[in-house]
mmCIF file of C-alpha atoms in Angstrom:
data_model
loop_
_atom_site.group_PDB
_atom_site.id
_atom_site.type_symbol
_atom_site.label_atom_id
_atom_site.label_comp_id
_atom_site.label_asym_id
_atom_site.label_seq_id
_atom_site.Cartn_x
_atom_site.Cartn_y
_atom_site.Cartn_z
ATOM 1 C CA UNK A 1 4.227 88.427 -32.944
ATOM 2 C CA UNK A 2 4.923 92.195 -32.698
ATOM 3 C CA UNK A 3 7.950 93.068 -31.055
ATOM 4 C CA UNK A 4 9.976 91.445 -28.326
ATOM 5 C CA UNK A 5 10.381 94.646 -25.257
ATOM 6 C CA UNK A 6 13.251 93.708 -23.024
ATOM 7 C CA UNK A 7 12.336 94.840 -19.071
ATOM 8 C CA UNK A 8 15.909 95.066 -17.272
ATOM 9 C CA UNK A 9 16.312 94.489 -13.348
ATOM 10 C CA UNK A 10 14.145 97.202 -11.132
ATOM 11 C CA UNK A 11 12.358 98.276 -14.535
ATOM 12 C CA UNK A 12 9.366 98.176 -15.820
ATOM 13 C CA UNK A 13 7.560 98.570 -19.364
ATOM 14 C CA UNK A 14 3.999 98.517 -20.850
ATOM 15 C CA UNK A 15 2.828 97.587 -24.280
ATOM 16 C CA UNK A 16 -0.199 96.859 -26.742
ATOM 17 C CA UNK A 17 -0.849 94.016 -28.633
ATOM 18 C CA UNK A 18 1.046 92.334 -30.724
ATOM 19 C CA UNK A 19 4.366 93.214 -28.469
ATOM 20 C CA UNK A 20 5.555 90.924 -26.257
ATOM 21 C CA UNK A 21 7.337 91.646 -23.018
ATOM 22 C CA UNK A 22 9.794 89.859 -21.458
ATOM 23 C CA UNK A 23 12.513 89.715 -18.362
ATOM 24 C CA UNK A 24 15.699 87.465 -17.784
ATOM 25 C CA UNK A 25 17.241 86.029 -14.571
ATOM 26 C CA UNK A 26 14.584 86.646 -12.030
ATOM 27 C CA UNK A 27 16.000 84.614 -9.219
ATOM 28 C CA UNK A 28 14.435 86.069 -5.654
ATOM 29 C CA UNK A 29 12.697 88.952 -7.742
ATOM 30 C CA UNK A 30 9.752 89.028 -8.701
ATOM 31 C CA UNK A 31 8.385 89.583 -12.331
ATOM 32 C CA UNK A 32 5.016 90.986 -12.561
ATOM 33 C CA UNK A 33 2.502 90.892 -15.108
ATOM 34 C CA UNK A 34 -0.675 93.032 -15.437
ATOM 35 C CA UNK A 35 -2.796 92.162 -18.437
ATOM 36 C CA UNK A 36 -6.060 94.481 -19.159
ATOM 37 C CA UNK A 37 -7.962 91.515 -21.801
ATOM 38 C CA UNK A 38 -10.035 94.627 -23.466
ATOM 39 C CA UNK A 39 -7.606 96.688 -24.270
ATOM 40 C CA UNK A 40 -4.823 93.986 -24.439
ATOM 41 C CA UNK A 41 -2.293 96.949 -22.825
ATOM 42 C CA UNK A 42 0.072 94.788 -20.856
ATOM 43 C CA UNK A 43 2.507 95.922 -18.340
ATOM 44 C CA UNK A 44 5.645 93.666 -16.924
ATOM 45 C CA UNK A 45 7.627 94.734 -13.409
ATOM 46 C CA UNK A 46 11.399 93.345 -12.324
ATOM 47 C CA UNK A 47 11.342 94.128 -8.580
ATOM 48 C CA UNK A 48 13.774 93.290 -6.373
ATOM 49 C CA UNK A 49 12.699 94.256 -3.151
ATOM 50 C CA UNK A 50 9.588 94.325 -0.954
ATOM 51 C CA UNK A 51 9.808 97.840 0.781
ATOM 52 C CA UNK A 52 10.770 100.700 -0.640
ATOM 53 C CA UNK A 53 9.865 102.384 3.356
ATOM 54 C CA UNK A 54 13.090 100.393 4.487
ATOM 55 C CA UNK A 55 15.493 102.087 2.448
ATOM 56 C CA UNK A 56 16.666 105.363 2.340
ATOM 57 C CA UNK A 57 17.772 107.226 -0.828
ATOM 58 C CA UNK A 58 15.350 104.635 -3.194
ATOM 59 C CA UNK A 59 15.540 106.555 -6.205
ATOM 60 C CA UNK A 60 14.130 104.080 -8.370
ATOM 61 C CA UNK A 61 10.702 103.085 -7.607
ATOM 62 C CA UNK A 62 10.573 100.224 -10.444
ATOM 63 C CA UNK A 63 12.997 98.203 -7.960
ATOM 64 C CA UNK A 64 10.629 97.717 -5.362
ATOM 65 C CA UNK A 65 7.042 95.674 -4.933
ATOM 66 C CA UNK A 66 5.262 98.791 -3.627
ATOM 67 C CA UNK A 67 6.457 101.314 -5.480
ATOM 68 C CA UNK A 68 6.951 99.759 -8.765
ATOM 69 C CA UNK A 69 3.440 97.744 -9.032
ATOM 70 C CA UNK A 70 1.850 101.302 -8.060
ATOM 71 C CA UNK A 71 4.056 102.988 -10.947
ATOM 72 C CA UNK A 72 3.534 99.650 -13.153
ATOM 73 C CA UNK A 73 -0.899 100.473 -12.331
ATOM 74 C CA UNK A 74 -0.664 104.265 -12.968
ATOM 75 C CA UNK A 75 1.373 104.553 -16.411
ATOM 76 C CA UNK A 76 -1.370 101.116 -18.304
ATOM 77 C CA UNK A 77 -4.606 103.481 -16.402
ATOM 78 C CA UNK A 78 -2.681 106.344 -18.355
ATOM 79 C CA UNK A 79 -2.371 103.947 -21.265
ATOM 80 C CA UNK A 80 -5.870 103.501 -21.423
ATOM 81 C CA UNK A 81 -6.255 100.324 -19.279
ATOM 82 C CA UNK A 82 -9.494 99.543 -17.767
ATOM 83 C CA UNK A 83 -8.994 99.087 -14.199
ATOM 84 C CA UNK A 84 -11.688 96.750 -13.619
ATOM 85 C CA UNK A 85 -10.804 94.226 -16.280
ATOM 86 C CA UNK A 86 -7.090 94.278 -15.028
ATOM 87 C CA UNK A 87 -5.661 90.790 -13.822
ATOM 88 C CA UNK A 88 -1.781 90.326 -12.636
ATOM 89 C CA UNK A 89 0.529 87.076 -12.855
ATOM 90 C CA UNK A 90 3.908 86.262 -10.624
ATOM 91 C CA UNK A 91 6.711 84.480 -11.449
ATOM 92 C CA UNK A 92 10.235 84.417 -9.221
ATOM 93 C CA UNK A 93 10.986 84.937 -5.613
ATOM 94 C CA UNK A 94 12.850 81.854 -6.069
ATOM 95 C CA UNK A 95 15.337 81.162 -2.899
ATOM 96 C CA UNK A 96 18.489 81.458 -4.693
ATOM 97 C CA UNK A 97 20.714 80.431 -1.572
ATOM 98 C CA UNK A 98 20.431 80.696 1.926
ATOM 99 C CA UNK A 99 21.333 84.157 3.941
ATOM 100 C CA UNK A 100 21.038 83.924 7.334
ATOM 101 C CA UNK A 101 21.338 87.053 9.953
ATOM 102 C CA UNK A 102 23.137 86.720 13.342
ATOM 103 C CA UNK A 103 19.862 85.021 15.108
ATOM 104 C CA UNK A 104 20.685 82.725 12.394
ATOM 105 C CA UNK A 105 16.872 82.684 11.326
ATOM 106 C CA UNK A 106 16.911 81.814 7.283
ATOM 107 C CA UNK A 107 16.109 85.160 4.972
ATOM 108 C CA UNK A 108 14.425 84.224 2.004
ATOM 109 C CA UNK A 109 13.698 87.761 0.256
ATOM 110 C CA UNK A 110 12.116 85.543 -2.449
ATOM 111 C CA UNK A 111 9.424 84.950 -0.079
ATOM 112 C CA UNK A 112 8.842 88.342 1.230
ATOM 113 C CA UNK A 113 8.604 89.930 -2.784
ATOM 114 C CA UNK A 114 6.456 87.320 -3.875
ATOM 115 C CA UNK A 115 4.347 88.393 -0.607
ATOM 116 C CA UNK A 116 4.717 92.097 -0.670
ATOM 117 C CA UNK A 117 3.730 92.016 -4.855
ATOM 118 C CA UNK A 118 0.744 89.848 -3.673
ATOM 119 C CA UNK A 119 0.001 92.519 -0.968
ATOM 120 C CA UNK A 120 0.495 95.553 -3.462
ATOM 121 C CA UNK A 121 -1.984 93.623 -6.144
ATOM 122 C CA UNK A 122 -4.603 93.194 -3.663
ATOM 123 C CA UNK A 123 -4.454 96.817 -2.091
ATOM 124 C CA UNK A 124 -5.016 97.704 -5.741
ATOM 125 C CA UNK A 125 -7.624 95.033 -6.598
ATOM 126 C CA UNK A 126 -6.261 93.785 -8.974
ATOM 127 C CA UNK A 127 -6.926 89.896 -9.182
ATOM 128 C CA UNK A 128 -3.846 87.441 -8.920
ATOM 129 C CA UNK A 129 -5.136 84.616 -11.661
ATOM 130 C CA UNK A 130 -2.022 82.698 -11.619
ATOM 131 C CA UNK A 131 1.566 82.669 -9.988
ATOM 132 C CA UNK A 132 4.806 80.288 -10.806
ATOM 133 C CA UNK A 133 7.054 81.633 -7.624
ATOM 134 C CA UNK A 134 9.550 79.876 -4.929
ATOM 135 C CA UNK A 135 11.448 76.705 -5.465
ATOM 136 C CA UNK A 136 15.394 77.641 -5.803
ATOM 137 C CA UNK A 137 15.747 78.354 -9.602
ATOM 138 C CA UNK A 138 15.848 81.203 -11.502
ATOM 139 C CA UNK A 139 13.211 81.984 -14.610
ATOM 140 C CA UNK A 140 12.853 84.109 -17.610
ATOM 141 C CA UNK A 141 9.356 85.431 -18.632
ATOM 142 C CA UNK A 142 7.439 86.360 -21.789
ATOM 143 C CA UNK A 143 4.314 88.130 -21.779
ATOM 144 C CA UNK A 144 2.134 88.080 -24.700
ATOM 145 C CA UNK A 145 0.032 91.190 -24.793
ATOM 146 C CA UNK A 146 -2.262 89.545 -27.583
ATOM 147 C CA UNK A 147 -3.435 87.079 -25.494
ATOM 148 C CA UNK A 148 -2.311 87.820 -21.901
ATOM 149 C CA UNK A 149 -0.604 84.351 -21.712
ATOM 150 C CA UNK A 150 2.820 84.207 -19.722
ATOM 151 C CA UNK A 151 5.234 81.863 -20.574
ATOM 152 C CA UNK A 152 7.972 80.970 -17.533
ATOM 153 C CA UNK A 153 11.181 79.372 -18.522
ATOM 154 C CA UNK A 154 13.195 77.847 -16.483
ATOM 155 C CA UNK A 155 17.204 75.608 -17.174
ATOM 156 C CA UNK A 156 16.130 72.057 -17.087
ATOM 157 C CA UNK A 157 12.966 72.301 -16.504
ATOM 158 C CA UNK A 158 9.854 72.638 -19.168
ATOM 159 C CA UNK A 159 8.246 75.443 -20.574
ATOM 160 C CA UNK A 160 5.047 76.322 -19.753
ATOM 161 C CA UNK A 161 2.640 78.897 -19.208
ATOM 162 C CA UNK A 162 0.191 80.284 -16.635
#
């Protein structure tokens, strides 16, 4: 194993094989993996919101699903990714606790990143292979830019990988 590349919240990282990427305590956000298999350049996202449109000021375009996947794309094509090989993985958008708004409808942001990172991938066409998202617990991801393999763990529950 190369080495380990720690991606912080709204951040995101890229790496060739044999480094590993990884992220801690995505709860509603949403970590997202793009693996290119040829080149084995690998590229991990933390966002934490859907829409960078809805917020003004949003200096930091790794925090959000449109923005950051876009920025996550551009800097493995720069890399020397192939763009038609690319394939993505999800993990997150957990709902972490319940928010409601004064029509007291439920707000699960977990739901709308895991749906606005799908959106992003496939405006980009890049295939979604596999995704681990929802449920109400939070998960820390590895991904292994050897192989392209991403490993979800979760408190209590068991490891695996998708």
């Amino acid at each position: 194993m190369g080495q380990l590349i720690k991606v912080g919240m709204a951040d995101l990282k890229i790496c060739k094989s044999p480094d590993v990427l990884t992220t801690i305590g995505l709860g509603s956000c949403i970590g997202i993996a793009i693996y290119d298999p040829t080149t084995k350049i690998s590229g991990l996202a933390h966002i934490m919101l859907p829409d960078s449109t809805q917020i003004r000021n949003n200096t930091n375009i790794a925090k959000f699903a449109d923005t950051g996947i876009q920025k996550l794309y551009d800097d493995m094509i720069k890399a020397g990714a192939n763009r038609s090989k690319m394939v993505a993985k999800i993990a997150g958008g957990a709902k972490m606790f319940e928010l409601s708004n004064s029509n007291s409808q439920s707000i699960n942001i977990g739901d709308k990143n895991a749906m606005a990172s799908r959106q992003k991938l496939k405006e980009l066409g890049i295939p979604l292979v596999a995704e681990d998202t929802g449920l109400n617990f939070g998960r820390t991801v590895e991904l292994y830019s050897e192989t392209g393999a991403y490993l979800i763990k979760a408190v209590g529950k068991q490891e695996k990988y998708i």
